[in-house]
PDB file of C-alpha atoms in Angstrom:
ATOM      1  CA  UNK A   1      79.925 120.465  60.235  1.00 39.00           C
ATOM      2  CA  UNK A   2      78.895 121.230  57.266  1.00 40.00           C
ATOM      3  CA  UNK A   3      75.912 119.905  56.572  1.00 40.00           C
ATOM      4  CA  UNK A   4      75.230 117.715  53.267  1.00 39.00           C
ATOM      5  CA  UNK A   5      72.336 116.697  50.838  1.00 39.00           C
ATOM      6  CA  UNK A   6      71.823 112.832  49.424  1.00 36.00           C
ATOM      7  CA  UNK A   7      70.260 114.042  46.226  1.00 38.00           C
ATOM      8  CA  UNK A   8      72.705 113.129  43.642  1.00 35.00           C
ATOM      9  CA  UNK A   9      72.083 110.949  41.130  1.00 41.00           C
ATOM     10  CA  UNK A  10      74.284 107.906  41.225  1.00 40.00           C
ATOM     11  CA  UNK A  11      75.710 107.048  38.327  1.00 44.00           C
ATOM     12  CA  UNK A  12      77.622 110.691  37.618  1.00 49.00           C
ATOM     13  CA  UNK A  13      79.095 111.034  41.533  1.00 49.00           C
ATOM     14  CA  UNK A  14      79.759 106.830  40.492  1.00 48.00           C
ATOM     15  CA  UNK A  15      81.839 107.522  38.120  1.00 50.00           C
ATOM     16  CA  UNK A  16      83.781 110.602  39.130  1.00 49.00           C
ATOM     17  CA  UNK A  17      84.678 108.875  42.573  1.00 49.00           C
ATOM     18  CA  UNK A  18      86.732 106.333  40.801  1.00 46.00           C
ATOM     19  CA  UNK A  19      87.867 108.896  37.540  1.00 47.00           C
ATOM     20  CA  UNK A  20      91.355 109.011  38.374  1.00 43.00           C
ATOM     21  CA  UNK A  21      94.171 109.153  36.147  1.00 40.00           C
ATOM     22  CA  UNK A  22      95.666 105.639  36.963  1.00 42.00           C
ATOM     23  CA  UNK A  23      92.148 103.776  35.946  1.00 43.00           C
ATOM     24  CA  UNK A  24      90.948 105.996  33.123  1.00 43.00           C
ATOM     25  CA  UNK A  25      93.282 105.568  30.670  1.00 50.00           C
ATOM     26  CA  UNK A  26      93.256 102.227  30.178  1.00 52.00           C
ATOM     27  CA  UNK A  27      89.151 102.459  30.193  1.00 56.00           C
ATOM     28  CA  UNK A  28      88.961 105.333  27.659  1.00 59.00           C
ATOM     29  CA  UNK A  29      91.107 103.400  25.877  1.00 63.00           C
ATOM     30  CA  UNK A  30      89.365 100.166  25.569  1.00 62.00           C
ATOM     31  CA  UNK A  31      86.311 102.857  25.097  1.00 65.00           C
ATOM     32  CA  UNK A  32      87.607 104.337  22.088  1.00 71.00           C
ATOM     33  CA  UNK A  33      88.666 101.318  20.695  1.00 69.00           C
ATOM     34  CA  UNK A  34      84.850  99.400  20.944  1.00 68.00           C
ATOM     35  CA  UNK A  35      84.005 102.988  19.033  1.00 74.00           C
ATOM     36  CA  UNK A  36      86.368 102.324  16.435  1.00 73.00           C
ATOM     37  CA  UNK A  37      85.432  99.134  16.142  1.00 70.00           C
ATOM     38  CA  UNK A  38      81.471 100.110  15.551  1.00 72.00           C
ATOM     39  CA  UNK A  39      82.655 102.486  12.949  1.00 78.00           C
ATOM     40  CA  UNK A  40      84.681  99.991  10.965  1.00 76.00           C
ATOM     41  CA  UNK A  41      81.993  97.335  11.528  1.00 74.00           C
ATOM     42  CA  UNK A  42      79.343 100.212   9.545  1.00 77.00           C
ATOM     43  CA  UNK A  43      81.873 100.793   6.760  1.00 79.00           C
ATOM     44  CA  UNK A  44      81.996  98.012   5.817  1.00 76.00           C
ATOM     45  CA  UNK A  45      78.419  96.935   6.008  1.00 76.00           C
ATOM     46  CA  UNK A  46      78.680  99.774   3.531  1.00 79.00           C
ATOM     47  CA  UNK A  47      80.740  97.887   0.965  1.00 76.00           C
ATOM     48  CA  UNK A  48      78.909  94.103   1.692  1.00 74.00           C
ATOM     49  CA  UNK A  49      75.704  96.721   0.172  1.00 76.00           C
ATOM     50  CA  UNK A  50      77.549  97.727  -2.452  1.00 78.00           C
ATOM     51  CA  UNK A  51      78.251  94.427  -3.900  1.00 73.00           C
ATOM     52  CA  UNK A  52      74.603  93.674  -3.422  1.00 71.00           C
ATOM     53  CA  UNK A  53      73.618  96.034  -4.942  1.00 76.00           C
ATOM     54  CA  UNK A  54      76.112  95.810  -8.214  1.00 79.00           C
ATOM     55  CA  UNK A  55      75.644  91.747  -7.974  1.00 74.00           C
ATOM     56  CA  UNK A  56      79.717  92.308  -7.243  1.00 76.00           C
ATOM     57  CA  UNK A  57      81.779  88.989  -5.938  1.00 74.00           C
ATOM     58  CA  UNK A  58      84.821  91.115  -5.619  1.00 79.00           C
ATOM     59  CA  UNK A  59      82.896  93.616  -3.721  1.00 78.00           C
ATOM     60  CA  UNK A  60      81.790  90.615  -1.669  1.00 75.00           C
ATOM     61  CA  UNK A  61      84.854  88.582  -0.982  1.00 78.00           C
ATOM     62  CA  UNK A  62      85.960  91.770   0.438  1.00 80.00           C
ATOM     63  CA  UNK A  63      82.859  92.556   2.295  1.00 78.00           C
ATOM     64  CA  UNK A  64      83.246  88.982   4.233  1.00 77.00           C
ATOM     65  CA  UNK A  65      86.925  89.669   4.712  1.00 81.00           C
ATOM     66  CA  UNK A  66      87.111  92.395   6.341  1.00 81.00           C
ATOM     67  CA  UNK A  67      84.263  91.583   8.637  1.00 78.00           C
ATOM     68  CA  UNK A  68      86.489  87.929   9.487  1.00 80.00           C
ATOM     69  CA  UNK A  69      88.693  90.845  10.253  1.00 82.00           C
ATOM     70  CA  UNK A  70      86.589  92.465  12.789  1.00 77.00           C
ATOM     71  CA  UNK A  71      86.030  89.109  14.367  1.00 78.00           C
ATOM     72  CA  UNK A  72      88.916  88.650  15.104  1.00 81.00           C
ATOM     73  CA  UNK A  73      89.822  92.188  16.608  1.00 78.00           C
ATOM     74  CA  UNK A  74      86.801  91.852  18.457  1.00 75.00           C
ATOM     75  CA  UNK A  75      87.589  88.986  20.712  1.00 78.00           C
ATOM     76  CA  UNK A  76      90.885  90.580  20.295  1.00 79.00           C
ATOM     77  CA  UNK A  77      89.750  92.810  22.659  1.00 74.00           C
ATOM     78  CA  UNK A  78      87.165  90.815  24.556  1.00 75.00           C
ATOM     79  CA  UNK A  79      90.637  88.685  25.815  1.00 80.00           C
ATOM     80  CA  UNK A  80      92.424  91.972  27.279  1.00 76.00           C
ATOM     81  CA  UNK A  81      89.466  92.849  28.594  1.00 73.00           C
ATOM     82  CA  UNK A  82      89.548  90.288  30.548  1.00 76.00           C
ATOM     83  CA  UNK A  83      92.830  89.320  31.078  1.00 80.00           C
ATOM     84  CA  UNK A  84      93.440  93.356  32.748  1.00 74.00           C
ATOM     85  CA  UNK A  85      89.673  92.856  34.782  1.00 74.00           C
ATOM     86  CA  UNK A  86      91.827  92.103  37.930  1.00 76.00           C
ATOM     87  CA  UNK A  87      93.968  95.122  37.779  1.00 78.00           C
ATOM     88  CA  UNK A  88      90.522  97.350  36.653  1.00 75.00           C
ATOM     89  CA  UNK A  89      89.237  95.879  40.058  1.00 79.00           C
ATOM     90  CA  UNK A  90      92.235  96.344  42.173  1.00 83.00           C
ATOM     91  CA  UNK A  91      93.153 100.214  40.435  1.00 81.00           C
ATOM     92  CA  UNK A  92      89.355 100.964  41.601  1.00 82.00           C
ATOM     93  CA  UNK A  93      89.929  99.423  45.084  1.00 85.00           C
ATOM     94  CA  UNK A  94      93.167 101.035  45.987  1.00 87.00           C
ATOM     95  CA  UNK A  95      91.042 104.655  45.091  1.00 87.00           C
ATOM     96  CA  UNK A  96      88.226 103.715  47.248  1.00 88.00           C
ATOM     97  CA  UNK A  97      90.980 103.439  49.787  1.00 89.00           C
ATOM     98  CA  UNK A  98      92.519 106.763  49.358  1.00 89.00           C
ATOM     99  CA  UNK A  99      88.944 108.728  48.531  1.00 90.00           C
ATOM    100  CA  UNK A 100      87.628 107.665  51.613  1.00 91.00           C
ATOM    101  CA  UNK A 101      90.606 107.018  54.363  1.00 90.00           C
ATOM    102  CA  UNK A 102      92.293 110.389  53.618  1.00 90.00           C
ATOM    103  CA  UNK A 103      90.204 112.872  51.688  1.00 91.00           C
ATOM    104  CA  UNK A 104      86.662 112.553  52.964  1.00 91.00           C
ATOM    105  CA  UNK A 105      85.457 115.274  55.549  1.00 88.00           C
ATOM    106  CA  UNK A 106      89.228 116.936  54.253  1.00 88.00           C
ATOM    107  CA  UNK A 107      87.621 117.918  51.047  1.00 89.00           C
ATOM    108  CA  UNK A 108      84.202 119.406  50.364  1.00 89.00           C
ATOM    109  CA  UNK A 109      84.191 117.866  46.777  1.00 90.00           C
ATOM    110  CA  UNK A 110      85.092 114.980  47.951  1.00 89.00           C
ATOM    111  CA  UNK A 111      82.933 114.222  50.745  1.00 91.00           C
ATOM    112  CA  UNK A 112      79.794 115.565  48.882  1.00 91.00           C
ATOM    113  CA  UNK A 113      80.673 112.300  46.718  1.00 91.00           C
ATOM    114  CA  UNK A 114      81.321 109.750  49.640  1.00 91.00           C
ATOM    115  CA  UNK A 115      78.545 110.974  50.476  1.00 92.00           C
ATOM    116  CA  UNK A 116      76.703 110.602  47.103  1.00 91.00           C
ATOM    117  CA  UNK A 117      77.688 107.237  46.739  1.00 90.00           C
ATOM    118  CA  UNK A 118      76.249 105.503  50.118  1.00 91.00           C
ATOM    119  CA  UNK A 119      73.441 107.545  50.152  1.00 90.00           C
ATOM    120  CA  UNK A 120      72.336 105.902  46.879  1.00 89.00           C
ATOM    121  CA  UNK A 121      73.999 102.213  47.234  1.00 89.00           C
ATOM    122  CA  UNK A 122      72.940 102.226  50.585  1.00 90.00           C
ATOM    123  CA  UNK A 123      76.841 101.332  51.277  1.00 91.00           C
ATOM    124  CA  UNK A 124      79.226 102.260  53.941  1.00 92.00           C
ATOM    125  CA  UNK A 125      82.973 102.173  54.173  1.00 91.00           C
ATOM    126  CA  UNK A 126      85.286 100.268  51.846  1.00 92.00           C
ATOM    127  CA  UNK A 127      84.441  96.937  52.568  1.00 91.00           C
ATOM    128  CA  UNK A 128      83.230  97.900  55.524  1.00 90.00           C
ATOM    129  CA  UNK A 129      81.509 100.792  58.645  1.00 90.00           C
ATOM    130  CA  UNK A 130      84.502  99.760  60.478  1.00 90.00           C
ATOM    131  CA  UNK A 131      86.673 101.839  57.695  1.00 91.00           C
ATOM    132  CA  UNK A 132      85.604 104.482  58.884  1.00 93.00           C
ATOM    133  CA  UNK A 133      87.162 104.261  62.476  1.00 90.00           C
ATOM    134  CA  UNK A 134      90.980 104.551  60.283  1.00 91.00           C
ATOM    135  CA  UNK A 135      90.122 107.341  58.704  1.00 91.00           C
ATOM    136  CA  UNK A 136      91.119 111.255  58.557  1.00 91.00           C
ATOM    137  CA  UNK A 137      87.568 111.927  58.510  1.00 92.00           C
ATOM    138  CA  UNK A 138      86.967 110.286  62.595  1.00 90.00           C
ATOM    139  CA  UNK A 139      90.117 112.288  63.495  1.00 89.00           C
ATOM    140  CA  UNK A 140      88.731 116.058  62.687  1.00 89.00           C
ATOM    141  CA  UNK A 141      87.548 117.746  65.512  1.00 86.00           C
ATOM    142  CA  UNK A 142      83.472 118.560  64.019  1.00 84.00           C
ATOM    143  CA  UNK A 143      83.067 115.054  63.896  1.00 84.00           C
ATOM    144  CA  UNK A 144      80.169 115.732  66.219  1.00 83.00           C
ATOM    145  CA  UNK A 145      81.258 111.593  68.030  1.00 85.00           C
ATOM    146  CA  UNK A 146      79.932 110.220  65.159  1.00 89.00           C
ATOM    147  CA  UNK A 147      80.679 106.500  64.763  1.00 89.00           C
ATOM    148  CA  UNK A 148      79.785 106.545  60.937  1.00 91.00           C
ATOM    149  CA  UNK A 149      79.263 109.314  58.341  1.00 92.00           C
ATOM    150  CA  UNK A 150      75.132 110.175  58.257  1.00 91.00           C
ATOM    151  CA  UNK A 151      75.434 108.897  54.587  1.00 91.00           C
ATOM    152  CA  UNK A 152      75.921 105.355  55.851  1.00 91.00           C
ATOM    153  CA  UNK A 153      71.838 105.723  57.705  1.00 90.00           C
ATOM    154  CA  UNK A 154      69.816 103.515  56.265  1.00 88.00           C
ATOM    155  CA  UNK A 155      67.753 106.014  56.100  1.00 85.00           C
ATOM    156  CA  UNK A 156      69.821 109.342  56.371  1.00 81.00           C
ATOM    157  CA  UNK A 157      69.449 112.823  58.734  1.00 84.00           C
ATOM    158  CA  UNK A 158      71.011 114.098  61.194  1.00 86.00           C
ATOM    159  CA  UNK A 159      73.347 112.790  63.632  1.00 85.00           C
ATOM    160  CA  UNK A 160      72.211 109.695  62.308  1.00 86.00           C
ATOM    161  CA  UNK A 161      75.955 108.171  61.797  1.00 87.00           C
ATOM    162  CA  UNK A 162      76.567 107.789  66.144  1.00 85.00           C
ATOM    163  CA  UNK A 163      73.847 105.036  65.891  1.00 78.00           C
ATOM    164  CA  UNK A 164      75.642 101.997  64.566  1.00 80.00           C
ATOM    165  CA  UNK A 165      73.865  98.691  65.156  1.00 78.00           C
ATOM    166  CA  UNK A 166      70.904  99.028  63.471  1.00 75.00           C
ATOM    167  CA  UNK A 167      70.415 102.257  61.715  1.00 82.00           C
ATOM    168  CA  UNK A 168      73.178 101.497  58.954  1.00 86.00           C
ATOM    169  CA  UNK A 169      74.507 100.125  55.867  1.00 84.00           C
ATOM    170  CA  UNK A 170      76.362  97.658  57.366  1.00 86.00           C
ATOM    171  CA  UNK A 171      77.619  96.983  53.527  1.00 88.00           C
ATOM    172  CA  UNK A 172      80.831  97.689  52.211  1.00 90.00           C
ATOM    173  CA  UNK A 173      80.718 100.336  48.756  1.00 91.00           C
ATOM    174  CA  UNK A 174      83.496  98.169  47.350  1.00 90.00           C
ATOM    175  CA  UNK A 175      81.580  94.896  46.927  1.00 89.00           C
ATOM    176  CA  UNK A 176      78.759  96.931  45.585  1.00 88.00           C
ATOM    177  CA  UNK A 177      80.206  99.279  42.862  1.00 87.00           C
ATOM    178  CA  UNK A 178      82.002  95.235  41.639  1.00 86.00           C
ATOM    179  CA  UNK A 179      79.179  93.566  41.762  1.00 87.00           C
ATOM    180  CA  UNK A 180      77.402  96.924  39.798  1.00 84.00           C
ATOM    181  CA  UNK A 181      80.440  96.479  37.307  1.00 79.00           C
ATOM    182  CA  UNK A 182      80.499  92.754  36.690  1.00 81.00           C
ATOM    183  CA  UNK A 183      76.354  93.410  35.909  1.00 81.00           C
ATOM    184  CA  UNK A 184      76.979  95.876  33.198  1.00 76.00           C
ATOM    185  CA  UNK A 185      80.059  93.526  31.806  1.00 75.00           C
ATOM    186  CA  UNK A 186      77.781  90.607  31.765  1.00 78.00           C
ATOM    187  CA  UNK A 187      75.495  92.162  29.723  1.00 79.00           C
ATOM    188  CA  UNK A 188      77.857  93.952  27.502  1.00 75.00           C
ATOM    189  CA  UNK A 189      79.271  90.043  27.164  1.00 74.00           C
ATOM    190  CA  UNK A 190      75.631  88.461  25.864  1.00 79.00           C
ATOM    191  CA  UNK A 191      75.923  91.610  23.934  1.00 76.00           C
ATOM    192  CA  UNK A 192      79.059  90.382  21.762  1.00 73.00           C
ATOM    193  CA  UNK A 193      77.643  87.225  21.942  1.00 76.00           C
ATOM    194  CA  UNK A 194      74.781  87.936  19.848  1.00 80.00           C
ATOM    195  CA  UNK A 195      77.355  90.141  17.856  1.00 76.00           C
ATOM    196  CA  UNK A 196      80.147  87.676  17.115  1.00 75.00           C
ATOM    197  CA  UNK A 197      76.927  84.978  16.244  1.00 78.00           C
ATOM    198  CA  UNK A 198      75.523  87.930  13.237  1.00 77.00           C
ATOM    199  CA  UNK A 199      78.584  88.318  11.941  1.00 72.00           C
ATOM    200  CA  UNK A 200      80.058  85.116  11.555  1.00 75.00           C
ATOM    201  CA  UNK A 201      76.584  84.216   9.516  1.00 78.00           C
ATOM    202  CA  UNK A 202      77.243  87.356   7.601  1.00 72.00           C
ATOM    203  CA  UNK A 203      80.746  85.921   6.017  1.00 69.00           C
ATOM    204  CA  UNK A 204      80.182  82.566   5.523  1.00 74.00           C
ATOM    205  CA  UNK A 205      76.257  84.298   3.836  1.00 74.00           C
ATOM    206  CA  UNK A 206      78.834  86.384   1.625  1.00 67.00           C
ATOM    207  CA  UNK A 207      80.736  83.450   0.845  1.00 69.00           C
ATOM    208  CA  UNK A 208      78.155  80.987  -0.024  1.00 72.00           C
ATOM    209  CA  UNK A 209      76.944  84.277  -2.408  1.00 65.00           C
ATOM    210  CA  UNK A 210      80.901  84.023  -4.147  1.00 60.00           C
ATOM    211  CA  UNK A 211      80.697  81.291  -4.752  1.00 62.00           C
ATOM    212  CA  UNK A 212      77.920  80.109  -5.907  1.00 62.00           C
ATOM    213  CA  UNK A 213      75.110  82.443  -7.099  1.00 57.00           C
ATOM    214  CA  UNK A 214      76.275  82.526 -10.606  1.00 58.00           C
ATOM    215  CA  UNK A 215      74.645  86.679 -11.090  1.00 53.00           C
ATOM    216  CA  UNK A 216      77.369  87.581  -9.556  1.00 52.00           C
ATOM    217  CA  UNK A 217      80.469  88.923 -11.549  1.00 50.00           C
TER     218      UNK A 217
END
């Protein structure tokens, strides 16, 4: 059996593993929408600066209105993302099942990516190490009587996959990947909340300037 090395960068390999057309399209669309929202906020900020420099109530009002629009768009994106989360999780799970059970040991590039994933995340199989018994790899003649791939081992070495009692990781990769995804989503949610609060404060200040500051025309 061809030997594989485990010195891979896990973020890159993890992204490749779940990077199929069904999953990527909604994710890419979401990221593009967020980028467009950021560009919109940048342009709106220039409008606000222009209003302050020129002391124009019209520009300040336009800045407040556009900023409020950005807030509504951001809230809409958050709602859509929350609604789509179960579908994204399901698609990731299906992709992992297909990759682990049908392609590992058959396609070299897929085998290397799965090995990198299991070794770096200290996981084995999709949901548990017994998933390998149902895989195409398990029926290969060059499996060398391994119970699980060597990349499942806590300390990977040749033929270490024969001993599954004490030497392997018992956590499934699906749960680990989803846990990492939820962690990143939580960070994103906190940043989005802070941005939302700052936008509302800026909008209120703009309205106060428009209606109460006599220096603005």
